Amino acid sequence: MADKNTSISVSVVVPIYNEEDNIKLLLERLIPSLKKLGRSFEIIFVNDGSIDSSLNLLLEGQKENEGLIRILDFKKNYGQHMAIIAGFNHVNGETIITIDADLQNPPEEIYKLLEKIDEGYDYVGSFRSSRNDTFFRKYSSRLVNLVREKMTDIRMKDQGCMLRAYSKELIQNICESHNHSTYIPALAYTLSRKNTEVEVMHDQRASGESKYNLVRLIRLNFDIFTGTTILPLQLYTIFGLAICAMNGGLVTYLLIRRIIFGPEAQGLFTLFAVVFFLISVVILGIGLIGEYLGRLTLNLGLQPKYEIKSVYDYTKL
Ligand code: UDP
Ligand code: MG
């Protein structure tokens, strides 16, 4: 078998979390589309703590496609983006492609991204021509895209589409940045030298359900904002200053009333309202600051980013 550490043209990284119903179909479509490109390639599956038979199916696929597939098996579920980062840390290719396992992005369109890489772009994103997702997913994504456009310098038509291509240098920069808590498309955008986007098709999930519920989506979007901008923190500070000024006025007013009219029991509830409002502002602020501190902790490497249980490399076959 050839030494796989030398000159592979394309590495495809696929995060896998409970995708037993999709793996076979994915391999049936992904491998022929990669072979058609006429370039050497490898596929790196990162099993993100699946509790179904995904790993076994991947191992079977590895046997059937000798020398093409490597598998990283996580100790537990660390999330899609951590899985991709782990994949990035193991790639050998000159160009790296990320794709979801559920066939929402057709593997047959990978060539479109590679064409752009050949033109000299180091990061090629994609946007979905017509998105086949639930009403909630579609519109919440639109809202998030809009807020991101306003708050950050990141210009992406469709931040949720994970069919993307990266140059080897960009992947090295991403890995070296140790900014592992950040949403990868946004991080790649900020580190890229020259980027573009191509239009791709979007199908319904081949099988199973989206692994993202509302809470996971909110957490992911927190990642994008706190990982790329401190604007929310600054807005909060300005807001806090304005509240302080208003509060100063109110206290002065209450003091003057107290001096002129003496104690007024009726004013108690207004005061309560003001106090409660201020408490909520404080809580909100602490939460936000906590987000940044949490990120700092993660980026300082104080917490394990991910732990790999086993690596099933081609050579171990
Ligand atoms: N995924 C993962 N870890 C997770 C959640 C998802 O590796 O904790 C993988 C999943 O198997 C799929 C990709 O990430 O390959 C995208 O997940 P999904 O299709 O659920 O996301 P959506 O398309 O709804 O954004
Ligand atoms: Mg999906």
Coordinates of N, CA, C and O and ligand atoms in Angstrom, one line a residue, residues 14-19 22 26 46-50 54 74 77-84 99-105 128 131 133 137 141 160-162 183 202 205 207 209-213 216-217 220, ligand 1:
V14 N -15.9 13.9 7.5 CA -17.3 13.8 7.7 C -17.6 13.5 9.2 O -17.1 12.5 9.7
P15 N -18.3 14.4 9.9 CA -18.6 14.1 11.3 C -19.8 13.2 11.3 O -20.8 13.3 10.5
I16 N -19.8 12.2 12.2 CA -20.9 11.2 12.3 C -21.4 11.1 13.7 O -20.7 10.8 14.7
Y17 N -22.7 11.4 13.8 CA -23.4 11.2 15.1 C -24.7 10.4 14.9 O -25.6 11.0 14.3
N18 N -24.7 9.2 15.2 CA -25.9 8.3 15.0 C -26.4 8.4 13.6 O -27.6 8.7 13.4
E19 N -25.6 8.1 12.7 CA -26.1 8.1 11.3 C -26.1 6.7 10.6 O -25.9 6.6 9.5
N22 N -27.6 6.3 7.3 CA -27.1 7.1 6.1 C -25.8 6.6 5.6 O -25.4 7.0 4.5
L26 N -24.3 7.1 1.9 CA -23.3 8.1 1.8 C -22.1 7.6 1.0 O -21.6 8.2 0.1
V46 N -15.3 11.0 11.5 CA -15.1 11.2 12.9 C -16.4 10.8 13.6 O -17.4 11.4 13.5
N47 N -16.3 9.7 14.3 CA -17.4 9.2 15.0 C -17.6 9.9 16.3 O -16.8 9.7 17.3
D48 N -18.6 10.8 16.3 CA -18.7 11.7 17.5 C -19.5 11.1 18.6 O -20.6 11.6 18.9
G49 N -19.1 10.0 19.1 CA -19.8 9.4 20.2 C -21.1 8.8 19.9 O -22.0 8.8 20.7
S50 N -21.3 8.2 18.7 CA -22.5 7.6 18.3 C -22.9 6.5 19.2 O -22.0 5.7 19.6
S54 N -23.2 3.1 14.0 CA -22.5 3.9 13.1 C -21.0 3.4 12.9 O -20.5 3.2 11.8
F74 N -14.4 9.1 18.7 CA -14.3 9.9 19.9 C -14.8 9.1 21.2 O -15.6 8.2 21.0
N77 N -19.7 12.2 22.8 CA -20.2 13.2 21.9 C -19.6 14.6 22.2 O -19.9 15.2 23.3
Y78 N -18.8 15.2 21.3 CA -18.3 16.5 21.6 C -18.9 17.6 20.6 O -18.5 18.7 20.7
G79 N -19.7 17.2 19.7 CA -20.4 18.1 18.8 C -19.7 18.1 17.4 O -18.5 17.8 17.3
Q80 N -20.5 18.5 16.5 CA -20.2 18.5 15.1 C -18.9 19.2 14.8 O -18.0 18.7 14.1
H81 N -18.7 20.4 15.4 CA -17.6 21.2 15.0 C -16.3 20.7 15.7 O -15.2 20.9 15.1
M82 N -16.4 20.2 16.8 CA -15.2 19.6 17.5 C -14.8 18.4 16.6 O -13.6 18.1 16.5
A83 N -15.8 17.6 16.1 CA -15.5 16.4 15.3 C -14.7 16.9 14.0 O -13.7 16.3 13.6
I84 N -15.2 18.0 13.5 CA -14.5 18.5 12.2 C -13.1 18.9 12.6 O -12.1 18.6 11.8
I99 N -18.2 17.8 4.7 CA -19.6 17.4 4.2 C -20.3 16.7 5.3 O -19.7 16.0 6.1
D100 N -21.6 16.9 5.4 CA -22.4 16.2 6.4 C -22.7 14.8 5.9 O -22.7 14.5 4.8
A101 N -23.1 14.0 6.9 CA -23.3 12.6 6.6 C -24.7 12.3 6.1 O -25.0 11.2 5.5
D102 N -25.6 13.2 6.2 CA -27.0 12.9 6.0 C -27.4 13.1 4.5 O -28.6 13.1 4.2
L103 N -26.4 13.4 3.7 CA -26.7 13.6 2.2 C -27.6 14.8 1.9 O -28.2 14.9 0.9
Q104 N -27.6 15.8 2.9 CA -28.4 17.0 2.5 C -27.6 17.8 1.5 O -28.2 18.5 0.7
N105 N -26.3 17.7 1.5 CA -25.5 18.3 0.5 C -25.0 17.2 -0.4 O -24.4 16.3 0.0
R128 N -27.2 27.2 -0.1 CA -28.2 26.2 -0.5 C -29.2 26.9 -1.4 O -29.8 27.9 -1.1
R131 N -33.6 25.5 0.3 CA -33.3 24.7 1.5 C -34.4 23.8 1.9 O -35.5 24.2 2.0
D133 N -35.4 22.2 4.7 CA -35.5 22.0 6.1 C -36.8 22.4 6.7 O -37.7 22.9 5.9
R137 N -36.3 25.8 11.2 CA -34.8 25.9 10.9 C -34.5 26.9 9.8 O -33.6 27.7 9.9
S141 N -32.5 30.3 10.9 CA -31.2 30.5 10.2 C -31.2 31.9 9.5 O -30.2 32.6 9.6
G160 N -24.9 28.0 7.6 CA -25.2 26.7 8.1 C -24.8 25.6 7.1 O -24.9 24.4 7.5
C161 N -24.5 26.0 5.9 CA -24.2 24.9 4.9 C -22.7 24.4 5.1 O -21.8 25.2 4.9
M162 N -22.6 23.2 5.4 CA -21.3 22.7 5.8 C -20.5 22.1 4.6 O -19.4 21.6 4.8
Y183 N -17.2 28.5 15.8 CA -17.9 27.9 14.7 C -17.0 27.9 13.5 O -16.5 29.0 13.0
H202 N -29.7 21.4 -2.1 CA -29.9 20.9 -0.7 C -31.1 20.0 -0.7 O -32.2 20.4 -1.1
R205 N -32.8 15.5 4.6 CA -32.0 14.5 5.2 C -32.4 13.1 4.7 O -33.6 12.8 4.6
S207 N -32.0 10.2 5.9 CA -32.8 9.4 6.9 C -32.5 10.0 8.3 O -31.5 10.7 8.5
E209 N -33.3 12.2 12.0 CA -33.7 13.6 12.2 C -32.5 14.5 12.5 O -31.4 13.9 12.8
S210 N -32.6 15.8 12.3 CA -31.5 16.7 12.6 C -31.1 16.5 14.0 O -31.9 16.3 14.9
K211 N -29.7 16.6 14.2 CA -29.2 16.4 15.6 C -29.3 17.7 16.4 O -28.8 17.8 17.5
Y212 N -29.8 18.8 15.7 CA -29.9 20.1 16.4 C -31.3 20.4 16.9 O -32.2 20.5 16.1
N213 N -31.4 20.5 18.2 CA -32.7 21.0 18.7 C -32.4 22.5 19.0 O -31.4 23.1 18.8
R216 N -29.3 23.4 21.2 CA -28.0 23.2 20.5 C -27.8 24.4 19.5 O -26.7 24.8 19.3
L217 N -28.9 24.8 18.9 CA -28.8 25.8 17.9 C -28.4 27.2 18.6 O -27.5 27.9 18.1
L220 N -24.8 27.1 19.5 CA -23.9 27.2 18.3 C -23.8 28.6 17.9 O -22.7 29.1 17.6
Ligands
UDP1 N1 -23.1 15.7 14.0 C1 -22.0 15.4 14.8 N2 -22.2 15.6 16.2 C2 -23.3 16.1 16.8 C3 -24.3 16.5 15.9 C4 -24.2 16.3 14.5 O1 -21.0 14.9 14.4 O2 -23.3 16.3 18.0 C5 -23.0 15.5 12.6 C6 -24.2 14.7 12.0 O3 -24.0 13.3 12.0 C7 -24.1 15.2 10.5 C8 -23.7 16.6 10.7 O4 -23.0 16.7 11.9 O5 -23.2 14.5 9.7 C9 -24.8 17.6 10.6 O6 -25.8 17.3 11.5 P1 -27.4 17.5 11.3 O7 -27.7 17.0 9.9 O8 -28.1 16.9 12.4 O9 -27.5 19.1 11.3 P2 -28.4 20.0 10.4 O10 -28.3 19.5 8.9 O11 -29.8 19.8 10.9 O12 -27.8 21.4 10.6

